[in-house]
Coordinates of C-alpha atoms in Angstrom, one line a residue:
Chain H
X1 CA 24.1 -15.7 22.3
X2 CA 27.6 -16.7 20.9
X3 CA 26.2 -20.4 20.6
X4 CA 23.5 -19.2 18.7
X5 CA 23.4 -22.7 17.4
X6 CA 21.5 -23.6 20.4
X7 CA 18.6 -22.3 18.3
X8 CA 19.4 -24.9 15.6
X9 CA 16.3 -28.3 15.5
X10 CA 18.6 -31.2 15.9
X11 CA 18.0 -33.1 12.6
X12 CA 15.2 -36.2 13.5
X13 CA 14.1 -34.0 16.6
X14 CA 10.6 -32.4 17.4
X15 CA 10.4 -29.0 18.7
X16 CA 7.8 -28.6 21.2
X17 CA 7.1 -24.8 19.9
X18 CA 5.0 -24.4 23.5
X19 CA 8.3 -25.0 25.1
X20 CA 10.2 -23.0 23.8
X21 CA 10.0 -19.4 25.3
X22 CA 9.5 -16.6 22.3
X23 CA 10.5 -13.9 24.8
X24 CA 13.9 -15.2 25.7
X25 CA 17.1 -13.1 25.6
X26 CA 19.6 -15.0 27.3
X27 CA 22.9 -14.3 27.7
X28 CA 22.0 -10.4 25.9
X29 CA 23.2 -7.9 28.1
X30 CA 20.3 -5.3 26.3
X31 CA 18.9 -3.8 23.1
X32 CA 21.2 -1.2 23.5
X33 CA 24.5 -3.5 23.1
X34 CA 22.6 -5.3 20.9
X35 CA 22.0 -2.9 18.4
X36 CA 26.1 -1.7 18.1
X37 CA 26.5 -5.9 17.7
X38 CA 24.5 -5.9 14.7
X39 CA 25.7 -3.1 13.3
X40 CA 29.3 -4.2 14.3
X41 CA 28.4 -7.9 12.4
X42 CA 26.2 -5.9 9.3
X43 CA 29.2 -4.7 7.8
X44 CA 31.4 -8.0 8.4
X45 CA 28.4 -9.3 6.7
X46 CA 29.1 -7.3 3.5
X47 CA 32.8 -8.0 3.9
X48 CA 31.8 -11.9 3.4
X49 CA 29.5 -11.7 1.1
X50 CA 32.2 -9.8 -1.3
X51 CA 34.1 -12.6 -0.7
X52 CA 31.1 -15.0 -1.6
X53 CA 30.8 -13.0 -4.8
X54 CA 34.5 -13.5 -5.8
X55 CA 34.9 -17.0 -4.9
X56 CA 31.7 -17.8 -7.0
X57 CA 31.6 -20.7 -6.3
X58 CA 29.0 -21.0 -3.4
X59 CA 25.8 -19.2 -2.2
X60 CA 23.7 -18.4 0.3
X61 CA 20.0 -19.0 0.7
X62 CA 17.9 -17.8 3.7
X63 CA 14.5 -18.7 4.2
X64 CA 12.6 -16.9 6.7
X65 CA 8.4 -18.4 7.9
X66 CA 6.9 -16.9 10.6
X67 CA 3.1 -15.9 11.3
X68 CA 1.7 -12.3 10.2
X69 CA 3.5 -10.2 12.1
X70 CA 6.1 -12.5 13.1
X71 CA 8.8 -9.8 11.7
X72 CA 10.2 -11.3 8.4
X73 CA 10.1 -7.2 7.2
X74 CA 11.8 -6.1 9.8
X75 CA 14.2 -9.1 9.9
X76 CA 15.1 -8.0 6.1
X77 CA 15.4 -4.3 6.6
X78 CA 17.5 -4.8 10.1
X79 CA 20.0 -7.6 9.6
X80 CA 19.8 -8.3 5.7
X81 CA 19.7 -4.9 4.7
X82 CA 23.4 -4.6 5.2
X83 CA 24.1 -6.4 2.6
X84 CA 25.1 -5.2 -1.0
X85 CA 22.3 -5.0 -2.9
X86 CA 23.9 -6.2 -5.7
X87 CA 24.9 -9.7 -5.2
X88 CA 21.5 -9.9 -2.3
X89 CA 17.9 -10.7 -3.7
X90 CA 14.9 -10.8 -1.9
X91 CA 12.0 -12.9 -3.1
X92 CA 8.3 -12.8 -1.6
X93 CA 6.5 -15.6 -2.6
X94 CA 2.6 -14.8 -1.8
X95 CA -0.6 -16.2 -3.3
X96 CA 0.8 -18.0 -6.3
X97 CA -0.5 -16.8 -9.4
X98 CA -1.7 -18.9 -12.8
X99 CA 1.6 -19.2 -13.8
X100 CA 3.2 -21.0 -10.4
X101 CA 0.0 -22.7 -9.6
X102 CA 0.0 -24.5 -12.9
X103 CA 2.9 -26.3 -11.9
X104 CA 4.6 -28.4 -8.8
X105 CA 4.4 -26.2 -5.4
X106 CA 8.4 -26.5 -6.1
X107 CA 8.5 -24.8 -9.4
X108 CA 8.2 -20.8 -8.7
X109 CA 10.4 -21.7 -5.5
X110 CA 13.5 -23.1 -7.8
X111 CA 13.7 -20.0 -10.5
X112 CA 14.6 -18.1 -7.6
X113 CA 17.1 -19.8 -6.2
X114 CA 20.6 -18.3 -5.6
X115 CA 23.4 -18.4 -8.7
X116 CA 26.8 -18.4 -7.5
X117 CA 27.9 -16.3 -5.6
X118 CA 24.8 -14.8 -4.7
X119 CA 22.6 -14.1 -1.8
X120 CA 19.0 -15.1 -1.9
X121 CA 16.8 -14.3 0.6
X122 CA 12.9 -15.9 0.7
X123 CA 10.3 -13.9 2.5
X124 CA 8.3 -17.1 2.9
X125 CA 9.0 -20.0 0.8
X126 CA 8.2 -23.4 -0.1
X127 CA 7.2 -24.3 3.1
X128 CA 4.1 -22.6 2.8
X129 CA 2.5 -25.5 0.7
X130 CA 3.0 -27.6 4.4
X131 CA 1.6 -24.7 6.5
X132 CA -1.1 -22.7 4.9
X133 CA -1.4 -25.6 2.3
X134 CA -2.1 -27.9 5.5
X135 CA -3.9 -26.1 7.6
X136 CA -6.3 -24.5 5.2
X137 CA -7.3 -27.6 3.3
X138 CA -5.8 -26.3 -0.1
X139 CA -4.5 -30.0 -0.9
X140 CA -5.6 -32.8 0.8
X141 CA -3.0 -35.0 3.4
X142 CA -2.0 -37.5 0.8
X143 CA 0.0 -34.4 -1.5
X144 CA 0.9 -32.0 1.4
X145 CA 2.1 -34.8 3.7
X146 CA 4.4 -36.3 0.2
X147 CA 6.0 -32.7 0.3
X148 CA 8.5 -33.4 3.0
X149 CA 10.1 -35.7 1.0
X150 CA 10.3 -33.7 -1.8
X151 CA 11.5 -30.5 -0.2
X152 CA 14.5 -32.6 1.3
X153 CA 15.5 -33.8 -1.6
X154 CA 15.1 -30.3 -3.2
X155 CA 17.2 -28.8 -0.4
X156 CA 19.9 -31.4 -0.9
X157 CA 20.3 -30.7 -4.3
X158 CA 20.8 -27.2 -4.3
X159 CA 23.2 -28.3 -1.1
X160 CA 25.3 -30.4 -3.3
X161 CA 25.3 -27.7 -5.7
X162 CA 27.0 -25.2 -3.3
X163 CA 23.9 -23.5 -2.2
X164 CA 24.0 -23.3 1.8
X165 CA 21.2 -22.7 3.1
X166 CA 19.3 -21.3 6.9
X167 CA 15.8 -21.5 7.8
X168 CA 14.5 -19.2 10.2
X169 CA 10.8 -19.5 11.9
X170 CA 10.6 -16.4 14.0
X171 CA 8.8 -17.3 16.8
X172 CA 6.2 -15.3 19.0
X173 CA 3.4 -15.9 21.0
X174 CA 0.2 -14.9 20.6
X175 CA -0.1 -11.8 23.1
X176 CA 2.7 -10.7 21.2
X177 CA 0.9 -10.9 17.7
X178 CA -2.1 -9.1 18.9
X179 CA 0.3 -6.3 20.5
X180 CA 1.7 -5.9 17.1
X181 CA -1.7 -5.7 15.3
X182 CA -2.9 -3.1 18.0
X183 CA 0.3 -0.6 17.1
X184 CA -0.4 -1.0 13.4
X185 CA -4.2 -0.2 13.8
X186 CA -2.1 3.2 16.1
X187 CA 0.4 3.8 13.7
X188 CA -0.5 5.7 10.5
X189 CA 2.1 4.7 8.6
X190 CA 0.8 1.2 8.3
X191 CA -3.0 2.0 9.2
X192 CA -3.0 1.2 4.9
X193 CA -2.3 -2.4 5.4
X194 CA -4.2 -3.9 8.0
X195 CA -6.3 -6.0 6.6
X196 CA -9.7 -8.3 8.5
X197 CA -7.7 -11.4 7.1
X198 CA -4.7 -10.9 9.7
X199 CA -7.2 -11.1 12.9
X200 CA -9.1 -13.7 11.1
X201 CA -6.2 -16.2 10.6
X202 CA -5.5 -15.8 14.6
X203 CA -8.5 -18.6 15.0
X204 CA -5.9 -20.9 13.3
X205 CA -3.3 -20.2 15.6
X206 CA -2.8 -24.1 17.2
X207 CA -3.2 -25.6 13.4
X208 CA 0.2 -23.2 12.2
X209 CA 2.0 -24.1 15.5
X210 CA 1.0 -27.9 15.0
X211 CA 1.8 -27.2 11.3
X212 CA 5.5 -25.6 12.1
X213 CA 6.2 -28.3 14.5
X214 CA 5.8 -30.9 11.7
X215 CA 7.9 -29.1 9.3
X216 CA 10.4 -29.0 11.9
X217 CA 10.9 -32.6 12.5
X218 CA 10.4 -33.9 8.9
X219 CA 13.2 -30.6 7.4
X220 CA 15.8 -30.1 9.6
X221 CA 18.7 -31.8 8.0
X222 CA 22.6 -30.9 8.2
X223 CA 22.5 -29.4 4.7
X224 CA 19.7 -27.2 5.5
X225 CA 18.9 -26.6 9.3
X226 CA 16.2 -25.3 11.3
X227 CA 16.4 -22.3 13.7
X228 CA 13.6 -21.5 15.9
X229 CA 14.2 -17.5 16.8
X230 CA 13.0 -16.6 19.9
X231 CA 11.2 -13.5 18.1
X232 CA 9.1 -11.4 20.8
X233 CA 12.1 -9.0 21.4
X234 CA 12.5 -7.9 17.9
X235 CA 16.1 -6.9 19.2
X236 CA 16.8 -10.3 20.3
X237 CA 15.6 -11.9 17.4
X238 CA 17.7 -9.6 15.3
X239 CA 21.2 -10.1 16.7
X240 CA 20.2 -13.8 16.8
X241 CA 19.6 -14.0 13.3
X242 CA 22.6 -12.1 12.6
X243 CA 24.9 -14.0 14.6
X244 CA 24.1 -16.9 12.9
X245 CA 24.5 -15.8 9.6
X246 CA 28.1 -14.5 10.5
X247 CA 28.8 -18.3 11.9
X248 CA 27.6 -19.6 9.2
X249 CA 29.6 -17.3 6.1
X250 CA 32.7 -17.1 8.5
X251 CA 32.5 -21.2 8.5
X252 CA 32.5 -21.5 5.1
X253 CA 36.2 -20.0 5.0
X254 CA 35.8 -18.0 1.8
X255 CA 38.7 -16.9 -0.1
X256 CA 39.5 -14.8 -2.7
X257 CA 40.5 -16.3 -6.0
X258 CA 44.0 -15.8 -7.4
X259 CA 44.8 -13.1 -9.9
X260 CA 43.8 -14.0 -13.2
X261 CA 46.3 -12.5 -15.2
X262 CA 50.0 -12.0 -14.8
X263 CA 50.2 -8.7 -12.1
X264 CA 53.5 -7.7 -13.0
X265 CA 53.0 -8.3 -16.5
X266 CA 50.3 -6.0 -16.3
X267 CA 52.5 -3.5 -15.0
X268 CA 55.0 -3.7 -17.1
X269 CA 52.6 -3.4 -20.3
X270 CA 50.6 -0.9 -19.5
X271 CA 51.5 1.3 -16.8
X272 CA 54.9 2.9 -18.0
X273 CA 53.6 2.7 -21.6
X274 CA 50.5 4.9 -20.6
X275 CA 52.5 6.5 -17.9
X276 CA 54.7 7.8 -20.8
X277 CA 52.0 8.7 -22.9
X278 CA 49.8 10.4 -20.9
X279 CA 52.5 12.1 -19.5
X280 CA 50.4 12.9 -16.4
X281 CA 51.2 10.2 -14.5
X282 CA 53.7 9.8 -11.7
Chain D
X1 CA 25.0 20.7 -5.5
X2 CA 21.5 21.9 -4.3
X3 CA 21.2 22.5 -8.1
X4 CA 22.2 19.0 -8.9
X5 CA 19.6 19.4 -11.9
X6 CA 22.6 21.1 -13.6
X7 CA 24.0 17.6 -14.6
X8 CA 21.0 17.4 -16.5
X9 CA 21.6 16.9 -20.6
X10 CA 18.5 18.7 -21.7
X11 CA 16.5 17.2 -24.2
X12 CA 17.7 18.0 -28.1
X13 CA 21.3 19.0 -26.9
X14 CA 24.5 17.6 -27.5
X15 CA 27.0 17.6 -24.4
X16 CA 30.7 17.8 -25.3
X17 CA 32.1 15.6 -22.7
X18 CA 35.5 17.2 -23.2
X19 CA 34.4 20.7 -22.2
X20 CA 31.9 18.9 -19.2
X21 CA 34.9 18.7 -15.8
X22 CA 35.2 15.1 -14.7
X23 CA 37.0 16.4 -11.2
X24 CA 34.4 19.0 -10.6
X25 CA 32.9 19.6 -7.4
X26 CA 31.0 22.7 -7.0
X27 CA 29.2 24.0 -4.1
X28 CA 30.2 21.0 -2.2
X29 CA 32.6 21.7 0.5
X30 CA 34.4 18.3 1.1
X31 CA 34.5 14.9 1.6
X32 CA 33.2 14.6 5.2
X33 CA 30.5 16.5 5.2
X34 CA 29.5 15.4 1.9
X35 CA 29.3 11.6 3.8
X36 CA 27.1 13.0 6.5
X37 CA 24.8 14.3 3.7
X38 CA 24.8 11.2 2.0
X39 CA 24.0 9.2 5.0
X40 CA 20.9 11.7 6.3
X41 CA 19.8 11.4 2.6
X42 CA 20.4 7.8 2.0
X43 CA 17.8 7.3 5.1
X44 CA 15.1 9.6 3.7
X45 CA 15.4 7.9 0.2
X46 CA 14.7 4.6 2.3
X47 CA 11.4 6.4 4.3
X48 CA 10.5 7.8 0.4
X49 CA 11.2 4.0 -0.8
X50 CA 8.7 2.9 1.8
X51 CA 6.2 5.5 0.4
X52 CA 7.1 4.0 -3.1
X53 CA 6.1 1.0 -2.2
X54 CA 3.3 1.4 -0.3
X55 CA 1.3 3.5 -2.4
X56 CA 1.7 0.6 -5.4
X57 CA 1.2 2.7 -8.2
X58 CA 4.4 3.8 -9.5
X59 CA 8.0 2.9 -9.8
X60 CA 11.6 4.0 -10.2
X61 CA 14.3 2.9 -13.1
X62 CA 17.9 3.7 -12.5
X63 CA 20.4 3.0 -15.5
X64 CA 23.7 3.5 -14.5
X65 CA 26.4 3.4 -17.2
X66 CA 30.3 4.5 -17.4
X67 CA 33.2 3.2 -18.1
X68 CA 35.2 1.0 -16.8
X69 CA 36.5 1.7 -13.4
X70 CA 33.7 4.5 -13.7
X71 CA 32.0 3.9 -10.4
X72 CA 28.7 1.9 -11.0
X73 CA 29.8 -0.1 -8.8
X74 CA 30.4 2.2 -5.8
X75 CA 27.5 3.9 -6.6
X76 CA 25.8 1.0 -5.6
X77 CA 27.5 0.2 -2.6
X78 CA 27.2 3.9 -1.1
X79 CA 23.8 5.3 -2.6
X80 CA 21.7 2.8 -3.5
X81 CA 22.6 0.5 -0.8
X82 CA 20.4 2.6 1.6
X83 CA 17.3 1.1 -0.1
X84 CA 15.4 -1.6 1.6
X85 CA 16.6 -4.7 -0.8
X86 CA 12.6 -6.1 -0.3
X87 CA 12.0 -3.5 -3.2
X88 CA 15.3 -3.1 -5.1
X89 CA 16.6 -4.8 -7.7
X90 CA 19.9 -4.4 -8.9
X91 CA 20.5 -6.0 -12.9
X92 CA 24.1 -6.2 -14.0
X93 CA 23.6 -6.5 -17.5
X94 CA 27.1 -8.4 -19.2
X95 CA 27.3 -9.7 -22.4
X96 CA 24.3 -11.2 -23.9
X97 CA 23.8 -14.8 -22.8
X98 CA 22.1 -17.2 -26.1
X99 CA 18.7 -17.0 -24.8
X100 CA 19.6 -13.1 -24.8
X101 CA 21.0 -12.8 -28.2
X102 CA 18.1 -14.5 -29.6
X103 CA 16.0 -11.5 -29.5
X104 CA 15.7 -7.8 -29.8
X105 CA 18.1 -6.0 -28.0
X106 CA 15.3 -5.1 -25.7
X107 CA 14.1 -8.0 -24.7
X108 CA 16.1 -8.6 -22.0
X109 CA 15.7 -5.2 -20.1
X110 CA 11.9 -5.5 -20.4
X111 CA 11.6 -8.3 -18.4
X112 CA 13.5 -7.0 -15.9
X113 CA 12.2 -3.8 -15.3
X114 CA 10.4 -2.7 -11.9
X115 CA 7.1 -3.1 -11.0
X116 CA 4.3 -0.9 -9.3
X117 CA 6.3 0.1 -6.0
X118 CA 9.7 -1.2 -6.7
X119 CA 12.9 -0.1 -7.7
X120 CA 15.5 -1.1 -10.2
X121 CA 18.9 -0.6 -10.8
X122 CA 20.6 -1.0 -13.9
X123 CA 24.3 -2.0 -13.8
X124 CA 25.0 -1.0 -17.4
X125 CA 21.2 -1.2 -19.7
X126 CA 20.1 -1.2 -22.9
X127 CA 22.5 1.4 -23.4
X128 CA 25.1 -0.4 -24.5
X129 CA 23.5 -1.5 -27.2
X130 CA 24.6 2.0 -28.7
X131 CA 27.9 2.2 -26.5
X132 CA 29.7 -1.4 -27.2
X133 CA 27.6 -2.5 -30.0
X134 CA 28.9 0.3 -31.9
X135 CA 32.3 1.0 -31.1
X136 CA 33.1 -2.7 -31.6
X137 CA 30.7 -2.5 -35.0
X138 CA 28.9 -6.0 -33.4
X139 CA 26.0 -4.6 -35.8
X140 CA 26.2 -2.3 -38.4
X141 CA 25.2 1.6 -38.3
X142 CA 22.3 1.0 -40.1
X143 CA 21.1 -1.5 -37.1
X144 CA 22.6 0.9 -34.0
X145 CA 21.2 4.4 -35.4
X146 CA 17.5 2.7 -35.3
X147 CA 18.2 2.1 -31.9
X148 CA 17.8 5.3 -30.6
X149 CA 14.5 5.8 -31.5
X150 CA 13.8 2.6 -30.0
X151 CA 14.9 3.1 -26.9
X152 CA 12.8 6.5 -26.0
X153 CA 9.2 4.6 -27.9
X154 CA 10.6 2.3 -25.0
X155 CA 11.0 4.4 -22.0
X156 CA 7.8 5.9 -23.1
X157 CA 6.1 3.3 -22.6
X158 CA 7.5 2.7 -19.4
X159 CA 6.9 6.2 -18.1
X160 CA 3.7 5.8 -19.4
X161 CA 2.8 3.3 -17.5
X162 CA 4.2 4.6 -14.2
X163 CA 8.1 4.2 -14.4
X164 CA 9.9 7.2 -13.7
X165 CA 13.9 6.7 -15.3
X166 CA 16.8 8.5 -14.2
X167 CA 20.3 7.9 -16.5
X168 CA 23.7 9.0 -15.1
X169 CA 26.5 8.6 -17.1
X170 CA 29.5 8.5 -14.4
X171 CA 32.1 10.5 -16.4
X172 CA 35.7 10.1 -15.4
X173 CA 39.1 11.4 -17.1
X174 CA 41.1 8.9 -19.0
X175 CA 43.9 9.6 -16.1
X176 CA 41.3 9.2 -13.2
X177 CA 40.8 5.7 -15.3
X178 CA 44.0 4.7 -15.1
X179 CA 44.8 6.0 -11.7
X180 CA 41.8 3.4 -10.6
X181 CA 43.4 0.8 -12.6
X182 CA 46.2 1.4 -10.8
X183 CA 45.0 1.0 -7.2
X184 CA 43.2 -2.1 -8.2
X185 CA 46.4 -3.7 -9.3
X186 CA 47.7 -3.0 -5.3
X187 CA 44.9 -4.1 -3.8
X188 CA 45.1 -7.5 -2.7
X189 CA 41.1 -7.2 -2.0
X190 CA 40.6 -6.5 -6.2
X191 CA 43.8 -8.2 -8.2
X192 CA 41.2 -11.5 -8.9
X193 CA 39.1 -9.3 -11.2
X194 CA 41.8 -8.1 -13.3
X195 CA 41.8 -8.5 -16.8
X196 CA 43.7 -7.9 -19.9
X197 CA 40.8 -6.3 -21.6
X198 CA 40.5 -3.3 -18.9
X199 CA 43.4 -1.6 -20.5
X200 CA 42.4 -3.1 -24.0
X201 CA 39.2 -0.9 -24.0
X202 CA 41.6 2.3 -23.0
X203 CA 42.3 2.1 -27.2
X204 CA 39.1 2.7 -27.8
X205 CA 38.2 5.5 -25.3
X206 CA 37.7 8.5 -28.0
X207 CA 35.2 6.4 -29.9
X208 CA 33.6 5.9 -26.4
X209 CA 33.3 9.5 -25.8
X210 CA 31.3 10.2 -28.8
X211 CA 29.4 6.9 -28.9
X212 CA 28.2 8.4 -25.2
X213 CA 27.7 11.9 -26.9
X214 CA 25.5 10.8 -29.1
X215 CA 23.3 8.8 -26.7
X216 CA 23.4 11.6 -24.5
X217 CA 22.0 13.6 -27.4
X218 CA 19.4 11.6 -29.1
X219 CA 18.1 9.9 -25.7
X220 CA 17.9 12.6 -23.2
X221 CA 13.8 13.3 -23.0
X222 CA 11.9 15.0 -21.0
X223 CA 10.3 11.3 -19.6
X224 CA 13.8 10.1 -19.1
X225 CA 16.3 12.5 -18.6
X226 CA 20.0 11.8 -18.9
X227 CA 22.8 13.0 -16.4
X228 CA 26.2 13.9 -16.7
X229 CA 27.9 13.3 -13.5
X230 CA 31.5 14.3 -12.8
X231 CA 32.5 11.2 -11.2
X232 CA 36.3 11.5 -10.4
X233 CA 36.0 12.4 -7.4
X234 CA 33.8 9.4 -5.5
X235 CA 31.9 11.6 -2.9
X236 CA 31.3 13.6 -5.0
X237 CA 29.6 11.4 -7.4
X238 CA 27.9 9.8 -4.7
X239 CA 26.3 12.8 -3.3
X240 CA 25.4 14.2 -6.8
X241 CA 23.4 11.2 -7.6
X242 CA 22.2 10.8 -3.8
X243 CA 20.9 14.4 -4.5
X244 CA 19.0 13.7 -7.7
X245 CA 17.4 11.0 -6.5
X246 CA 16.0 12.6 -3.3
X247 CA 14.8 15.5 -5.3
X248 CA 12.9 13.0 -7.8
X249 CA 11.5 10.9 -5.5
X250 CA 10.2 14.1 -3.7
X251 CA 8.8 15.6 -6.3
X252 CA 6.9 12.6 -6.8
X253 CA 4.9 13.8 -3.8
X254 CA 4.0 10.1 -2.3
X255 CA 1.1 9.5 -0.3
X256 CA 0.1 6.3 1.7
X257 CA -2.9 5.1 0.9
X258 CA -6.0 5.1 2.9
X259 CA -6.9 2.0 4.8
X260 CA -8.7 -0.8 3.2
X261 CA -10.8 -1.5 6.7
X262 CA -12.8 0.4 8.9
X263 CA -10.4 0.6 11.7
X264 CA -12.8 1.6 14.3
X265 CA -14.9 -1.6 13.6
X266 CA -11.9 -3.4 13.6
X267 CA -10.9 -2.0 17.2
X268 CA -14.2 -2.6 18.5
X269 CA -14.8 -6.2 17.1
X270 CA -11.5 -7.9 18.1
X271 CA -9.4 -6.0 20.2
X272 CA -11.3 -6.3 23.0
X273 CA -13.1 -9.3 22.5
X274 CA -9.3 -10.3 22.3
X275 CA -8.3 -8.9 25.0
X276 CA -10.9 -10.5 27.3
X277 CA -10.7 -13.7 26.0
X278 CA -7.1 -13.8 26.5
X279 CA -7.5 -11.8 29.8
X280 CA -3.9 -10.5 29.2
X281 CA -4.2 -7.6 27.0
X282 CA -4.2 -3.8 29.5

């Protein structure tokens, strides 16, 4: 687990997703341990992006795919809910409406794209116009397959615009999907959301993994890499995503920015003056 | 504090700040245990969030305004970080950009406030438009006094359609300012965001007070109730307004809502057709 970066899709490679085991927890000694690691790396997480808010310079954007219940929620509420919610925001990009479907599939996806010093997090994203796009027929192979393209050159420019940016598919298998389904239809907190369309889009299954594969390969670049998360153990998946996000800020060696004004200046100015006039300070 | 509707500024009066104690903390019996409170509350704001959300039909609007060095910040950090961010918004509204200061003074806090299910913070609102506008004369009296009656047709219409508002105004002492001030200027962590015009506002801290007074006064309604909150001491801020907002979000008396599917049907027609076709499910 310390080289989560094992997880990362070499850039020109193609994950075999069939290969690559959705229940693994290597080198995790338990949920247990796990859960006092996140916690452990949540609040380094806030301490980093304070820094990323004061250095305003850079920012962070995190893209998370995965199938219906693949655990983007839980991903958010677990590892990304530590941060500060002011300086963090989380867009879910669903059916596009009139608006975003009058335009490029890139459009909606850009307005929400981090300012400095910011977090963004997507809760699906562009790649959706190469996944349900593709394997539902909404566009036919000539525009979705032209997307690639576009989406690297998208992600580089927000890259060369101090945007760094991690794309996590949360990988599960199948058995595991229907597991989660069969506690939802048990749970009656979120009996409300079931709906037929989640069993329904099951039939699919090989298309999206086909689908993911392809977006793999074509958009794993150094400025914006792939991760496939092993993403049965929702523990597992959770300190993997969080270790990864800790690499990543700590790599980016954030620093505070100087004072802007003169310190002692300040002190000088205002502090015995108002100390003197208030008379209530010591 | 189980009274924490005390801090409201009922609607037609006019709070004296002076006599209102900024170091108050009744009832409360100290720092530690107020943190346990606010951490077993902050979780049951995030279950009452979840309800929020789920049931999709109405939403929550929090303006928080103070001075400088008044806490909105910290507020933040320690209350309203316990929300799920998928579902908070935090606005930090600054001085107007061009596209802002083009229009109405509302225009730019419409667009951002919550919808059905979601909730949104206000770093600083509308409100200033009443606060700064008006102890800086940016507009004449004739402009800011129309204002107030503008921003409750406003909040109307937001209630009316489902938001519920809650205002604190985080009241501090001029001392407790400068106290804060003072820290800041030793901490290594917060010297970057120093500025000049911190103490430069301290001039104009009377004309504040009443510019706040009469806000307090003409924009406390029933529909969108002010608070006062003593806010020099931290916890006890943070508990006062943790309190308020677990009471308000209770007394919204959430419900899921049913399912959209016949669950049975849904058991019966794929979980164990599933189930045998995969030949894995118990």
């Amino acid at each position: 687990m310390d080289d989560c970066h094992r997880y990362r899709v070499e850039p020109g490679s193609r994950p075999r997703l069939a290969d690559l085991d959705p229940a693994e927890h290597e080198g995790a000694t338990g949920k247990r341990e796990a859960k006092a690691r996140i916690e452990a790396t949540g609040r380094r997480l806030r301490e980093l992006q304070y820094l990323l808010y004061a250095e305003n310079r850079r920012s962070l954007l995190v893209c998370l795919q995965a199938l219906d219940a693949g655990g983007k929620d839980g991903t958010i509420r677990h590892v990304l809910g530590y941060m500060n919610p002011q300086g963090c925001r989380v867009h879910a990009f669903r059916v596009p409406n009139e608006e975003e479907a009058a335009r490029d599939f890139l459009w909606r996806v850009h307005r929400r794209t981090p300012r400095r010093g910011e977090v963004a997090i997507f809760n699906r994203s562009h790649y959706e116009d190469v996944l349900v796009a593709r394997v539902h027929g909404l566009v036919p192979k000539a525009v979705w397959s032209r997307r690639y393209a576009a989406i690297n050159e998208f992600e580089r420019l927000l890259h060369e615009n101090g945007t760094h940016i991690l794309k996590f598919f949360l990988h599960i298998s199948k058995e595991e999907q229907l597991r989660r389904f069969r506690k939802r239809l048990e749970d009656p907190g979120r009996q409300w959301k079931i709906s037929e369309a989640d069993y329904e889009e099951r039939r699919y299954w090989d298309d999206y993994q086909l689908a993911y594969e392809d977006a793999l390969h074509h958009c794993s670049t150094a400025h914006a890499p792939w991760y496939v998360i092993p993403a049965d153990h929702k523990w597992y998946r959770n300190l993997a995503v969080s270790q990864i996000l800790l690499q990543t800020l700590e790599g980016l060696q954030l620093q505070l920015p100087p004072p802007r004004v003169d310190l002692e200046a300040i002190r000088r100015r205002y502090h015995r003056e108002l100390a003197d006039k208030d008379g209530r300070e010591d």
